[in-house]
């Protein structure tokens, strides 16, 4: 018998994120679970996702419009819970949704899991410090208010899943959630990466790849300065960036910096691409970089890029972050250094002298991922945990059996 999960996903975290679309949409489904999705796409692709069907909706233009769209999503989810009585409800990264949906699940005696992949309150506070004047102040106030809301909302779920041990510690210290929680790190889809064909790059250069959002907060000013230092030392590199600017402010600042440093020819902007195209570009590079700045928002995060780079057989330059440091130490598949221009440049100079050995180093990462960090392994663990929540109900049958 198929077991049904109703999944409520916050805005700007659409279902094509790999930890949702791959972990749940691919591998959990292969284990016999059926999903109803309630989510809003991001500002680039605003869509409702209902019962695996995608339907375009009018693009919102204001924060109020977005907030109302989120609450409409929650209302649709509540109606579905009342009508269909799913076996499990999962709410991701939205305390407002948890308040309403968690209360309904308690009344209906349906297990409800809160999936915390991001500390939203810290995001608002960090953004508030980036902005000046009244706008920045209001964001900081909203972030702190949202944190207090979490203390109420997180009384309601049956269980909480977080994406790192540090996030687990953080929510306990802040008294957001005082019961036992489960850590579920990001991973890689090695079935998908195995089919990727590398995009050729200039073999005369050391090609360094990055895939994801591009912003000052992520430390790209230091990355660009390191490229300039290498240029001065006549180290031939090409930095391939596949992704998008987080904000128009990031775009202006970083594009101006490229011009000021005269490194536009060394930094190749590929723009936003599909996951497959992005992976093909990374697979064509000699080494990939995963920059994570030192702040509370990223300190508790589970990095995505390092897993995907290793799954593609690429060595990784990982800037210092407790979990990235651990992965590099355990796998031997790269280098850990500070997110600072001189240290980055020094590390890349070292790598440039090891170009013939990079494939072997990358293979270490691939083997490491295959052993313990695939989404198939995550799905098996999650399947086992979800079965404990519905132990009094019929269990899902694996279609492969």
mmCIF file of C-alpha atoms in Angstrom:
data_model
loop_
_atom_site.group_PDB
_atom_site.id
_atom_site.type_symbol
_atom_site.label_atom_id
_atom_site.label_comp_id
_atom_site.label_asym_id
_atom_site.label_seq_id
_atom_site.Cartn_x
_atom_site.Cartn_y
_atom_site.Cartn_z
ATOM 1 C CA UNK A 1 0.000 0.000 0.000
ATOM 2 C CA UNK A 2 1.315 3.458 -0.930
ATOM 3 C CA UNK A 3 1.941 5.894 1.907
ATOM 4 C CA UNK A 4 1.186 9.559 1.248
ATOM 5 C CA UNK A 5 3.327 12.526 2.282
ATOM 6 C CA UNK A 6 2.047 16.086 1.995
ATOM 7 C CA UNK A 7 5.064 18.388 1.576
ATOM 8 C CA UNK A 8 4.758 22.140 2.203
ATOM 9 C CA UNK A 9 7.795 24.018 0.905
ATOM 10 C CA UNK A 10 8.555 27.661 1.600
ATOM 11 C CA UNK A 11 8.863 30.242 -1.174
ATOM 12 C CA UNK A 12 12.119 30.542 -3.113
ATOM 13 C CA UNK A 13 12.999 26.937 -2.282
ATOM 14 C CA UNK A 14 11.279 25.286 -5.237
ATOM 15 C CA UNK A 15 11.057 21.588 -5.834
ATOM 16 C CA UNK A 16 13.915 21.567 -8.311
ATOM 17 C CA UNK A 17 16.328 21.960 -5.400
ATOM 18 C CA UNK A 18 18.195 18.664 -5.317
ATOM 19 C CA UNK A 19 17.582 17.899 -1.650
ATOM 20 C CA UNK A 20 13.838 17.975 -2.375
ATOM 21 C CA UNK A 21 13.481 16.850 -5.964
ATOM 22 C CA UNK A 22 16.135 14.112 -5.692
ATOM 23 C CA UNK A 23 15.818 12.916 -2.092
ATOM 24 C CA UNK A 24 12.020 12.985 -2.008
ATOM 25 C CA UNK A 25 10.898 13.157 -5.625
ATOM 26 C CA UNK A 26 13.274 10.449 -6.860
ATOM 27 C CA UNK A 27 14.613 8.127 -4.188
ATOM 28 C CA UNK A 28 11.843 8.260 -1.570
ATOM 29 C CA UNK A 29 9.328 7.730 -4.345
ATOM 30 C CA UNK A 30 11.307 4.686 -5.517
ATOM 31 C CA UNK A 31 10.848 3.267 -2.007
ATOM 32 C CA UNK A 32 7.068 3.453 -2.307
ATOM 33 C CA UNK A 33 6.140 6.929 -1.049
ATOM 34 C CA UNK A 34 3.682 9.184 -2.842
ATOM 35 C CA UNK A 35 3.851 12.987 -2.580
ATOM 36 C CA UNK A 36 1.550 15.965 -2.769
ATOM 37 C CA UNK A 37 3.594 19.175 -3.126
ATOM 38 C CA UNK A 38 2.452 22.596 -1.938
ATOM 39 C CA UNK A 39 5.045 25.212 -2.811
ATOM 40 C CA UNK A 40 5.679 28.484 -4.567
ATOM 41 C CA UNK A 41 8.509 28.777 -7.055
ATOM 42 C CA UNK A 42 11.176 31.452 -6.814
ATOM 43 C CA UNK A 43 11.010 34.894 -8.372
ATOM 44 C CA UNK A 44 12.454 33.561 -11.611
ATOM 45 C CA UNK A 45 9.897 30.770 -12.027
ATOM 46 C CA UNK A 46 6.805 31.477 -9.929
ATOM 47 C CA UNK A 47 4.697 28.323 -9.935
ATOM 48 C CA UNK A 48 2.407 26.340 -7.729
ATOM 49 C CA UNK A 49 3.356 22.692 -7.424
ATOM 50 C CA UNK A 50 0.300 20.627 -6.565
ATOM 51 C CA UNK A 51 0.203 16.837 -6.749
ATOM 52 C CA UNK A 52 3.204 16.824 -9.109
ATOM 53 C CA UNK A 53 1.453 19.213 -11.496
ATOM 54 C CA UNK A 54 3.013 22.615 -12.201
ATOM 55 C CA UNK A 55 0.767 25.556 -13.035
ATOM 56 C CA UNK A 56 1.925 29.117 -13.710
ATOM 57 C CA UNK A 57 0.559 31.874 -11.510
ATOM 58 C CA UNK A 58 0.790 35.640 -11.669
ATOM 59 C CA UNK A 59 4.186 36.908 -10.579
ATOM 60 C CA UNK A 60 4.108 38.779 -7.284
ATOM 61 C CA UNK A 61 5.740 42.197 -7.130
ATOM 62 C CA UNK A 62 5.718 43.131 -3.437
ATOM 63 C CA UNK A 63 6.617 41.451 -0.109
ATOM 64 C CA UNK A 64 2.945 41.663 0.867
ATOM 65 C CA UNK A 65 1.919 39.914 -2.330
ATOM 66 C CA UNK A 66 4.451 37.162 -1.671
ATOM 67 C CA UNK A 67 3.276 36.787 1.940
ATOM 68 C CA UNK A 68 -0.348 36.460 0.801
ATOM 69 C CA UNK A 69 0.668 33.884 -1.811
ATOM 70 C CA UNK A 70 2.392 31.848 0.918
ATOM 71 C CA UNK A 71 -0.667 31.933 3.132
ATOM 72 C CA UNK A 72 -2.866 30.886 0.202
ATOM 73 C CA UNK A 73 -0.500 27.943 -0.304
ATOM 74 C CA UNK A 74 -0.976 27.039 3.380
ATOM 75 C CA UNK A 75 -4.746 27.236 3.057
ATOM 76 C CA UNK A 76 -4.673 24.846 0.102
ATOM 77 C CA UNK A 77 -2.477 22.487 2.114
ATOM 78 C CA UNK A 78 -4.863 22.579 5.099
ATOM 79 C CA UNK A 79 -7.849 21.817 2.862
ATOM 80 C CA UNK A 80 -5.936 18.864 1.429
ATOM 81 C CA UNK A 81 -5.009 17.596 4.912
ATOM 82 C CA UNK A 82 -8.644 17.721 6.019
ATOM 83 C CA UNK A 83 -9.916 16.044 2.847
ATOM 84 C CA UNK A 84 -7.238 13.402 2.229
ATOM 85 C CA UNK A 85 -5.683 12.762 5.689
ATOM 86 C CA UNK A 86 -2.112 12.104 4.467
ATOM 87 C CA UNK A 87 0.036 9.706 6.468
ATOM 88 C CA UNK A 88 2.801 12.273 7.143
ATOM 89 C CA UNK A 89 3.050 16.040 6.641
ATOM 90 C CA UNK A 90 6.432 17.727 6.112
ATOM 91 C CA UNK A 91 6.783 21.521 6.473
ATOM 92 C CA UNK A 92 10.023 23.071 5.299
ATOM 93 C CA UNK A 93 11.533 26.334 6.562
ATOM 94 C CA UNK A 94 8.419 28.346 7.387
ATOM 95 C CA UNK A 95 7.296 29.016 10.969
ATOM 96 C CA UNK A 96 4.086 30.697 9.771
ATOM 97 C CA UNK A 97 3.138 27.525 7.880
ATOM 98 C CA UNK A 98 4.049 25.395 10.883
ATOM 99 C CA UNK A 99 1.682 27.314 13.165
ATOM 100 C CA UNK A 100 -1.392 26.598 11.068
ATOM 101 C CA UNK A 101 -0.491 23.236 9.567
ATOM 102 C CA UNK A 102 1.047 21.898 12.783
ATOM 103 C CA UNK A 103 -2.123 22.743 14.707
ATOM 104 C CA UNK A 104 -4.322 20.997 12.126
ATOM 105 C CA UNK A 105 -2.057 17.926 12.196
ATOM 106 C CA UNK A 106 -2.324 17.756 15.994
ATOM 107 C CA UNK A 107 -6.110 17.898 15.768
ATOM 108 C CA UNK A 108 -6.144 15.201 13.067
ATOM 109 C CA UNK A 109 -3.443 13.162 14.864
ATOM 110 C CA UNK A 110 -1.232 13.128 11.772
ATOM 111 C CA UNK A 111 2.579 12.990 12.235
ATOM 112 C CA UNK A 112 4.078 16.338 11.228
ATOM 113 C CA UNK A 113 7.801 16.858 10.598
ATOM 114 C CA UNK A 114 9.444 20.276 10.439
ATOM 115 C CA UNK A 115 12.383 20.211 8.016
ATOM 116 C CA UNK A 116 14.855 22.975 8.899
ATOM 117 C CA UNK A 117 17.470 23.539 6.198
ATOM 118 C CA UNK A 118 18.012 27.236 6.832
ATOM 119 C CA UNK A 119 17.798 29.575 9.818
ATOM 120 C CA UNK A 120 15.361 32.041 8.269
ATOM 121 C CA UNK A 121 15.535 34.431 11.208
ATOM 122 C CA UNK A 122 19.310 34.749 10.858
ATOM 123 C CA UNK A 123 18.876 35.386 7.148
ATOM 124 C CA UNK A 124 16.593 38.343 7.835
ATOM 125 C CA UNK A 125 18.952 39.704 10.497
ATOM 126 C CA UNK A 126 22.038 39.366 8.265
ATOM 127 C CA UNK A 127 20.199 41.090 5.417
ATOM 128 C CA UNK A 128 19.177 43.831 7.828
ATOM 129 C CA UNK A 129 22.796 44.540 8.715
ATOM 130 C CA UNK A 130 23.669 44.709 5.008
ATOM 131 C CA UNK A 131 21.014 47.337 4.349
ATOM 132 C CA UNK A 132 21.196 50.857 5.728
ATOM 133 C CA UNK A 133 18.487 53.050 7.242
ATOM 134 C CA UNK A 134 14.918 52.126 8.076
ATOM 135 C CA UNK A 135 14.809 49.147 5.691
ATOM 136 C CA UNK A 136 17.718 47.474 7.457
ATOM 137 C CA UNK A 137 16.264 48.184 10.900
ATOM 138 C CA UNK A 138 12.873 46.711 9.960
ATOM 139 C CA UNK A 139 14.508 43.547 8.612
ATOM 140 C CA UNK A 140 16.453 43.071 11.835
ATOM 141 C CA UNK A 141 13.310 43.579 13.917
ATOM 142 C CA UNK A 142 11.416 41.133 11.701
ATOM 143 C CA UNK A 143 14.203 38.562 12.036
ATOM 144 C CA UNK A 144 14.195 38.742 15.832
ATOM 145 C CA UNK A 145 10.388 38.584 15.931
ATOM 146 C CA UNK A 146 10.450 35.599 13.572
ATOM 147 C CA UNK A 147 12.872 33.843 15.950
ATOM 148 C CA UNK A 148 10.375 34.242 18.802
ATOM 149 C CA UNK A 149 7.636 32.909 16.529
ATOM 150 C CA UNK A 150 9.760 29.795 16.063
ATOM 151 C CA UNK A 151 9.614 29.091 19.793
ATOM 152 C CA UNK A 152 5.851 28.754 19.460
ATOM 153 C CA UNK A 153 5.756 27.038 16.077
ATOM 154 C CA UNK A 154 8.266 24.335 17.030
ATOM 155 C CA UNK A 155 6.081 23.092 19.878
ATOM 156 C CA UNK A 156 3.758 21.659 17.236
ATOM 157 C CA UNK A 157 5.712 19.188 15.056
ATOM 158 C CA UNK A 158 6.087 15.533 15.954
ATOM 159 C CA UNK A 159 9.779 15.781 15.080
ATOM 160 C CA UNK A 160 12.331 18.201 13.632
ATOM 161 C CA UNK A 161 14.948 17.337 11.011
ATOM 162 C CA UNK A 162 17.938 19.667 10.651
ATOM 163 C CA UNK A 163 20.792 19.726 8.145
ATOM 164 C CA UNK A 164 23.804 19.875 10.464
ATOM 165 C CA UNK A 165 24.939 19.153 13.997
ATOM 166 C CA UNK A 166 25.669 22.847 14.499
ATOM 167 C CA UNK A 167 22.107 23.735 13.537
ATOM 168 C CA UNK A 168 20.922 21.123 16.007
ATOM 169 C CA UNK A 169 23.016 22.756 18.743
ATOM 170 C CA UNK A 170 21.861 26.233 17.747
ATOM 171 C CA UNK A 171 18.119 25.586 17.926
ATOM 172 C CA UNK A 172 18.558 23.853 21.296
ATOM 173 C CA UNK A 173 20.662 26.696 22.731
ATOM 174 C CA UNK A 174 18.107 29.272 21.587
ATOM 175 C CA UNK A 175 15.335 27.114 23.060
ATOM 176 C CA UNK A 176 13.596 26.886 19.715
ATOM 177 C CA UNK A 177 13.320 23.114 19.986
ATOM 178 C CA UNK A 178 14.144 21.265 23.194
ATOM 179 C CA UNK A 179 13.332 17.706 22.173
ATOM 180 C CA UNK A 180 15.388 15.251 20.143
ATOM 181 C CA UNK A 181 16.008 16.194 16.505
ATOM 182 C CA UNK A 182 17.546 14.303 13.601
ATOM 183 C CA UNK A 183 20.463 15.465 11.411
ATOM 184 C CA UNK A 184 20.127 14.875 7.660
ATOM 185 C CA UNK A 185 23.073 16.323 5.732
ATOM 186 C CA UNK A 186 23.060 17.161 2.064
ATOM 187 C CA UNK A 187 24.452 14.545 -0.327
ATOM 188 C CA UNK A 188 24.983 13.790 -4.034
ATOM 189 C CA UNK A 189 23.029 11.968 -6.703
ATOM 190 C CA UNK A 190 25.756 9.740 -8.138
ATOM 191 C CA UNK A 191 23.337 8.100 -10.577
ATOM 192 C CA UNK A 192 22.780 11.482 -12.216
ATOM 193 C CA UNK A 193 26.387 12.729 -12.088
ATOM 194 C CA UNK A 194 27.557 9.477 -13.720
ATOM 195 C CA UNK A 195 25.774 10.502 -16.942
ATOM 196 C CA UNK A 196 27.377 13.974 -17.177
ATOM 197 C CA UNK A 197 29.645 14.649 -20.166
ATOM 198 C CA UNK A 198 32.310 17.297 -19.374
ATOM 199 C CA UNK A 199 32.323 20.576 -21.293
ATOM 200 C CA UNK A 200 35.825 21.052 -22.758
ATOM 201 C CA UNK A 201 37.988 23.842 -21.325
ATOM 202 C CA UNK A 202 41.313 25.409 -22.301
ATOM 203 C CA UNK A 203 43.989 22.897 -21.257
ATOM 204 C CA UNK A 204 46.659 25.618 -21.167
ATOM 205 C CA UNK A 205 44.993 27.060 -18.060
ATOM 206 C CA UNK A 206 44.160 25.732 -14.609
ATOM 207 C CA UNK A 207 40.355 25.748 -14.809
ATOM 208 C CA UNK A 208 38.529 26.396 -11.528
ATOM 209 C CA UNK A 209 34.755 25.924 -11.358
ATOM 210 C CA UNK A 210 31.995 27.293 -9.143
ATOM 211 C CA UNK A 211 28.262 26.667 -9.403
ATOM 212 C CA UNK A 212 25.603 28.528 -7.417
ATOM 213 C CA UNK A 213 24.594 31.990 -6.279
ATOM 214 C CA UNK A 214 27.176 34.760 -6.629
ATOM 215 C CA UNK A 215 27.284 37.408 -3.932
ATOM 216 C CA UNK A 216 29.518 39.582 -1.774
ATOM 217 C CA UNK A 217 28.169 37.753 1.292
ATOM 218 C CA UNK A 218 29.683 34.536 -0.094
ATOM 219 C CA UNK A 219 33.107 36.149 -0.237
ATOM 220 C CA UNK A 220 33.486 36.651 -3.983
ATOM 221 C CA UNK A 221 35.371 39.891 -3.474
ATOM 222 C CA UNK A 222 38.168 37.836 -1.885
ATOM 223 C CA UNK A 223 37.938 35.217 -4.633
ATOM 224 C CA UNK A 224 38.304 37.905 -7.327
ATOM 225 C CA UNK A 225 41.248 39.497 -5.504
ATOM 226 C CA UNK A 226 42.979 36.115 -5.425
ATOM 227 C CA UNK A 227 42.611 35.898 -9.209
ATOM 228 C CA UNK A 228 44.383 39.253 -9.498
ATOM 229 C CA UNK A 229 47.240 38.057 -7.274
ATOM 230 C CA UNK A 230 47.659 34.976 -9.472
ATOM 231 C CA UNK A 231 47.577 37.122 -12.598
ATOM 232 C CA UNK A 232 50.484 39.175 -11.224
ATOM 233 C CA UNK A 233 52.476 35.977 -10.700
ATOM 234 C CA UNK A 234 51.716 34.821 -14.273
ATOM 235 C CA UNK A 235 49.735 31.785 -13.077
ATOM 236 C CA UNK A 236 47.329 30.964 -15.892
ATOM 237 C CA UNK A 237 43.872 30.266 -14.525
ATOM 238 C CA UNK A 238 40.293 30.549 -15.719
ATOM 239 C CA UNK A 239 37.587 30.910 -13.077
ATOM 240 C CA UNK A 240 34.300 29.511 -14.448
ATOM 241 C CA UNK A 241 31.232 30.861 -12.635
ATOM 242 C CA UNK A 242 27.883 29.208 -13.334
ATOM 243 C CA UNK A 243 25.045 30.919 -11.491
ATOM 244 C CA UNK A 244 23.300 34.156 -10.751
ATOM 245 C CA UNK A 245 23.842 37.297 -8.705
ATOM 246 C CA UNK A 246 21.917 37.242 -5.433
ATOM 247 C CA UNK A 247 20.923 40.913 -5.727
ATOM 248 C CA UNK A 248 21.376 43.822 -8.105
ATOM 249 C CA UNK A 249 23.725 45.332 -5.493
ATOM 250 C CA UNK A 250 25.947 42.235 -5.715
ATOM 251 C CA UNK A 251 25.943 42.458 -9.495
ATOM 252 C CA UNK A 252 26.993 46.108 -9.522
ATOM 253 C CA UNK A 253 29.701 45.704 -6.883
ATOM 254 C CA UNK A 254 31.229 42.544 -8.303
ATOM 255 C CA UNK A 255 31.116 43.608 -11.942
ATOM 256 C CA UNK A 256 32.774 46.894 -10.978
ATOM 257 C CA UNK A 257 35.428 44.951 -9.089
ATOM 258 C CA UNK A 258 36.131 42.793 -12.143
ATOM 259 C CA UNK A 259 36.770 45.954 -14.141
ATOM 260 C CA UNK A 260 38.881 47.604 -11.428
ATOM 261 C CA UNK A 261 41.095 44.522 -11.094
ATOM 262 C CA UNK A 262 41.302 44.018 -14.881
ATOM 263 C CA UNK A 263 40.502 40.305 -14.567
ATOM 264 C CA UNK A 264 37.409 40.084 -16.782
ATOM 265 C CA UNK A 265 39.310 37.841 -19.216
ATOM 266 C CA UNK A 266 40.231 35.438 -16.385
ATOM 267 C CA UNK A 267 36.712 35.168 -14.935
ATOM 268 C CA UNK A 268 34.250 33.475 -17.297
ATOM 269 C CA UNK A 269 30.611 34.178 -16.428
ATOM 270 C CA UNK A 270 28.426 31.380 -17.798
ATOM 271 C CA UNK A 271 25.153 32.690 -16.350
ATOM 272 C CA UNK A 272 22.324 30.599 -14.970
ATOM 273 C CA UNK A 273 22.158 27.075 -16.417
ATOM 274 C CA UNK A 274 20.254 23.868 -15.845
ATOM 275 C CA UNK A 275 21.658 21.443 -13.287
ATOM 276 C CA UNK A 276 22.932 19.173 -16.057
ATOM 277 C CA UNK A 277 24.655 22.010 -17.927
ATOM 278 C CA UNK A 278 26.143 23.340 -14.715
ATOM 279 C CA UNK A 279 27.543 19.914 -13.817
ATOM 280 C CA UNK A 280 28.980 19.554 -17.326
ATOM 281 C CA UNK A 281 30.874 22.821 -16.909
ATOM 282 C CA UNK A 282 32.170 21.778 -13.469
ATOM 283 C CA UNK A 283 33.166 18.345 -14.819
ATOM 284 C CA UNK A 284 35.261 20.088 -17.485
ATOM 285 C CA UNK A 285 37.261 22.005 -14.866
ATOM 286 C CA UNK A 286 40.412 20.780 -13.133
ATOM 287 C CA UNK A 287 39.281 21.735 -9.637
ATOM 288 C CA UNK A 288 36.194 23.329 -8.050
ATOM 289 C CA UNK A 289 35.809 25.859 -5.268
ATOM 290 C CA UNK A 290 33.278 25.945 -2.428
ATOM 291 C CA UNK A 291 33.504 29.333 -0.673
ATOM 292 C CA UNK A 292 31.644 29.637 2.628
ATOM 293 C CA UNK A 293 32.029 32.849 4.668
ATOM 294 C CA UNK A 294 32.329 32.896 8.443
ATOM 295 C CA UNK A 295 28.958 33.953 9.836
ATOM 296 C CA UNK A 296 26.197 32.284 11.809
ATOM 297 C CA UNK A 297 23.999 31.821 8.742
ATOM 298 C CA UNK A 298 26.539 29.612 6.961
ATOM 299 C CA UNK A 299 28.163 28.202 10.087
ATOM 300 C CA UNK A 300 25.120 25.993 10.731
ATOM 301 C CA UNK A 301 24.553 25.068 7.083
ATOM 302 C CA UNK A 302 25.194 21.761 5.350
ATOM 303 C CA UNK A 303 27.077 22.652 2.136
ATOM 304 C CA UNK A 304 25.725 21.337 -1.161
ATOM 305 C CA UNK A 305 28.467 22.129 -3.629
ATOM 306 C CA UNK A 306 31.252 20.086 -2.083
ATOM 307 C CA UNK A 307 29.184 16.894 -2.404
ATOM 308 C CA UNK A 308 28.342 17.537 -6.047
ATOM 309 C CA UNK A 309 31.932 18.442 -6.934
ATOM 310 C CA UNK A 310 33.235 15.239 -5.347
ATOM 311 C CA UNK A 311 30.530 13.189 -7.074
ATOM 312 C CA UNK A 312 31.843 14.572 -10.380
ATOM 313 C CA UNK A 313 35.342 13.406 -9.454
ATOM 314 C CA UNK A 314 36.667 16.929 -8.954
ATOM 315 C CA UNK A 315 39.175 17.973 -6.261
ATOM 316 C CA UNK A 316 37.789 20.747 -4.070
ATOM 317 C CA UNK A 317 39.137 24.022 -2.700
ATOM 318 C CA UNK A 318 36.970 24.323 0.407
ATOM 319 C CA UNK A 319 37.158 27.490 2.470
ATOM 320 C CA UNK A 320 37.299 26.902 6.204
ATOM 321 C CA UNK A 321 33.986 25.688 7.604
ATOM 322 C CA UNK A 322 33.670 23.026 10.288
ATOM 323 C CA UNK A 323 31.819 20.497 8.139
ATOM 324 C CA UNK A 324 33.767 21.211 4.927
ATOM 325 C CA UNK A 325 37.012 20.822 6.882
ATOM 326 C CA UNK A 326 35.761 17.459 8.140
ATOM 327 C CA UNK A 327 34.848 16.257 4.644
ATOM 328 C CA UNK A 328 38.217 17.291 3.196
ATOM 329 C CA UNK A 329 40.106 15.626 6.073
ATOM 330 C CA UNK A 330 38.130 12.374 5.797
ATOM 331 C CA UNK A 331 38.271 12.120 2.000
ATOM 332 C CA UNK A 332 41.681 13.601 1.176
ATOM 333 C CA UNK A 333 39.985 15.061 -1.896
ATOM 334 C CA UNK A 334 41.084 18.671 -1.727
ATOM 335 C CA UNK A 335 42.375 21.619 0.230
ATOM 336 C CA UNK A 336 40.968 23.713 3.060
ATOM 337 C CA UNK A 337 41.971 27.350 3.379
ATOM 338 C CA UNK A 338 40.643 30.654 4.696
ATOM 339 C CA UNK A 339 38.318 32.738 2.545
ATOM 340 C CA UNK A 340 41.020 35.379 2.119
ATOM 341 C CA UNK A 341 42.662 36.441 -1.135
ATOM 342 C CA UNK A 342 46.300 35.702 -0.233
ATOM 343 C CA UNK A 343 45.546 32.258 1.196
ATOM 344 C CA UNK A 344 43.325 31.379 -1.753
ATOM 345 C CA UNK A 345 46.029 32.478 -4.199
ATOM 346 C CA UNK A 346 48.681 30.474 -2.317
ATOM 347 C CA UNK A 347 46.484 27.349 -2.358
ATOM 348 C CA UNK A 348 45.758 27.702 -6.075
ATOM 349 C CA UNK A 349 49.474 28.162 -6.819
ATOM 350 C CA UNK A 350 50.132 24.887 -5.008
ATOM 351 C CA UNK A 351 47.396 23.180 -7.024
ATOM 352 C CA UNK A 352 48.788 24.508 -10.305
ATOM 353 C CA UNK A 353 51.976 22.507 -9.673
ATOM 354 C CA UNK A 354 49.970 19.309 -9.115
ATOM 355 C CA UNK A 355 47.909 19.357 -12.292
ATOM 356 C CA UNK A 356 48.922 15.812 -13.291
ATOM 357 C CA UNK A 357 47.766 14.463 -9.923
ATOM 358 C CA UNK A 358 44.343 16.150 -9.791
ATOM 359 C CA UNK A 359 42.417 13.248 -11.326
ATOM 360 C CA UNK A 360 43.692 10.887 -8.639
ATOM 361 C CA UNK A 361 42.779 13.371 -5.903
ATOM 362 C CA UNK A 362 39.315 13.803 -7.421
ATOM 363 C CA UNK A 363 38.830 10.022 -7.496
ATOM 364 C CA UNK A 364 39.327 9.931 -3.726
ATOM 365 C CA UNK A 365 36.374 12.284 -3.358
ATOM 366 C CA UNK A 366 34.176 10.238 -5.672
ATOM 367 C CA UNK A 367 34.892 7.024 -3.739
ATOM 368 C CA UNK A 368 34.231 8.839 -0.457
ATOM 369 C CA UNK A 369 30.828 10.077 -1.659
ATOM 370 C CA UNK A 370 29.840 6.626 -2.918
ATOM 371 C CA UNK A 371 30.565 5.073 0.472
ATOM 372 C CA UNK A 372 28.488 7.318 2.716
ATOM 373 C CA UNK A 373 27.062 10.470 1.134
ATOM 374 C CA UNK A 374 24.597 9.585 -1.626
ATOM 375 C CA UNK A 375 20.931 10.570 -1.727
ATOM 376 C CA UNK A 376 20.027 6.915 -2.097
ATOM 377 C CA UNK A 377 21.639 6.263 1.308
ATOM 378 C CA UNK A 378 19.889 9.317 2.781
ATOM 379 C CA UNK A 379 16.549 8.069 1.431
ATOM 380 C CA UNK A 380 16.985 4.653 3.036
ATOM 381 C CA UNK A 381 17.694 6.309 6.400
ATOM 382 C CA UNK A 382 14.721 8.669 6.018
ATOM 383 C CA UNK A 383 12.473 5.828 4.937
ATOM 384 C CA UNK A 384 13.388 3.921 8.110
ATOM 385 C CA UNK A 385 12.710 6.977 10.278
ATOM 386 C CA UNK A 386 9.356 7.776 8.656
ATOM 387 C CA UNK A 387 8.278 4.176 9.153
ATOM 388 C CA UNK A 388 8.701 4.653 12.907
ATOM 389 C CA UNK A 389 6.302 7.630 12.769
ATOM 390 C CA UNK A 390 3.603 5.584 11.076
ATOM 391 C CA UNK A 391 4.354 2.238 12.719
ATOM 392 C CA UNK A 392 0.649 1.583 13.383
ATOM 393 C CA UNK A 393 -0.252 2.090 9.702
ATOM 394 C CA UNK A 394 0.350 -0.126 6.653
ATOM 395 C CA UNK A 395 3.909 0.264 5.361
ATOM 396 C CA UNK A 396 4.814 1.367 1.836
ATOM 397 C CA UNK A 397 5.713 -1.375 -0.586
ATOM 398 C CA UNK A 398 8.920 -0.944 -2.572
ATOM 399 C CA UNK A 399 7.887 -1.070 -6.258
ATOM 400 C CA UNK A 400 11.124 -2.910 -7.103
ATOM 401 C CA UNK A 401 10.126 -5.868 -4.914
#
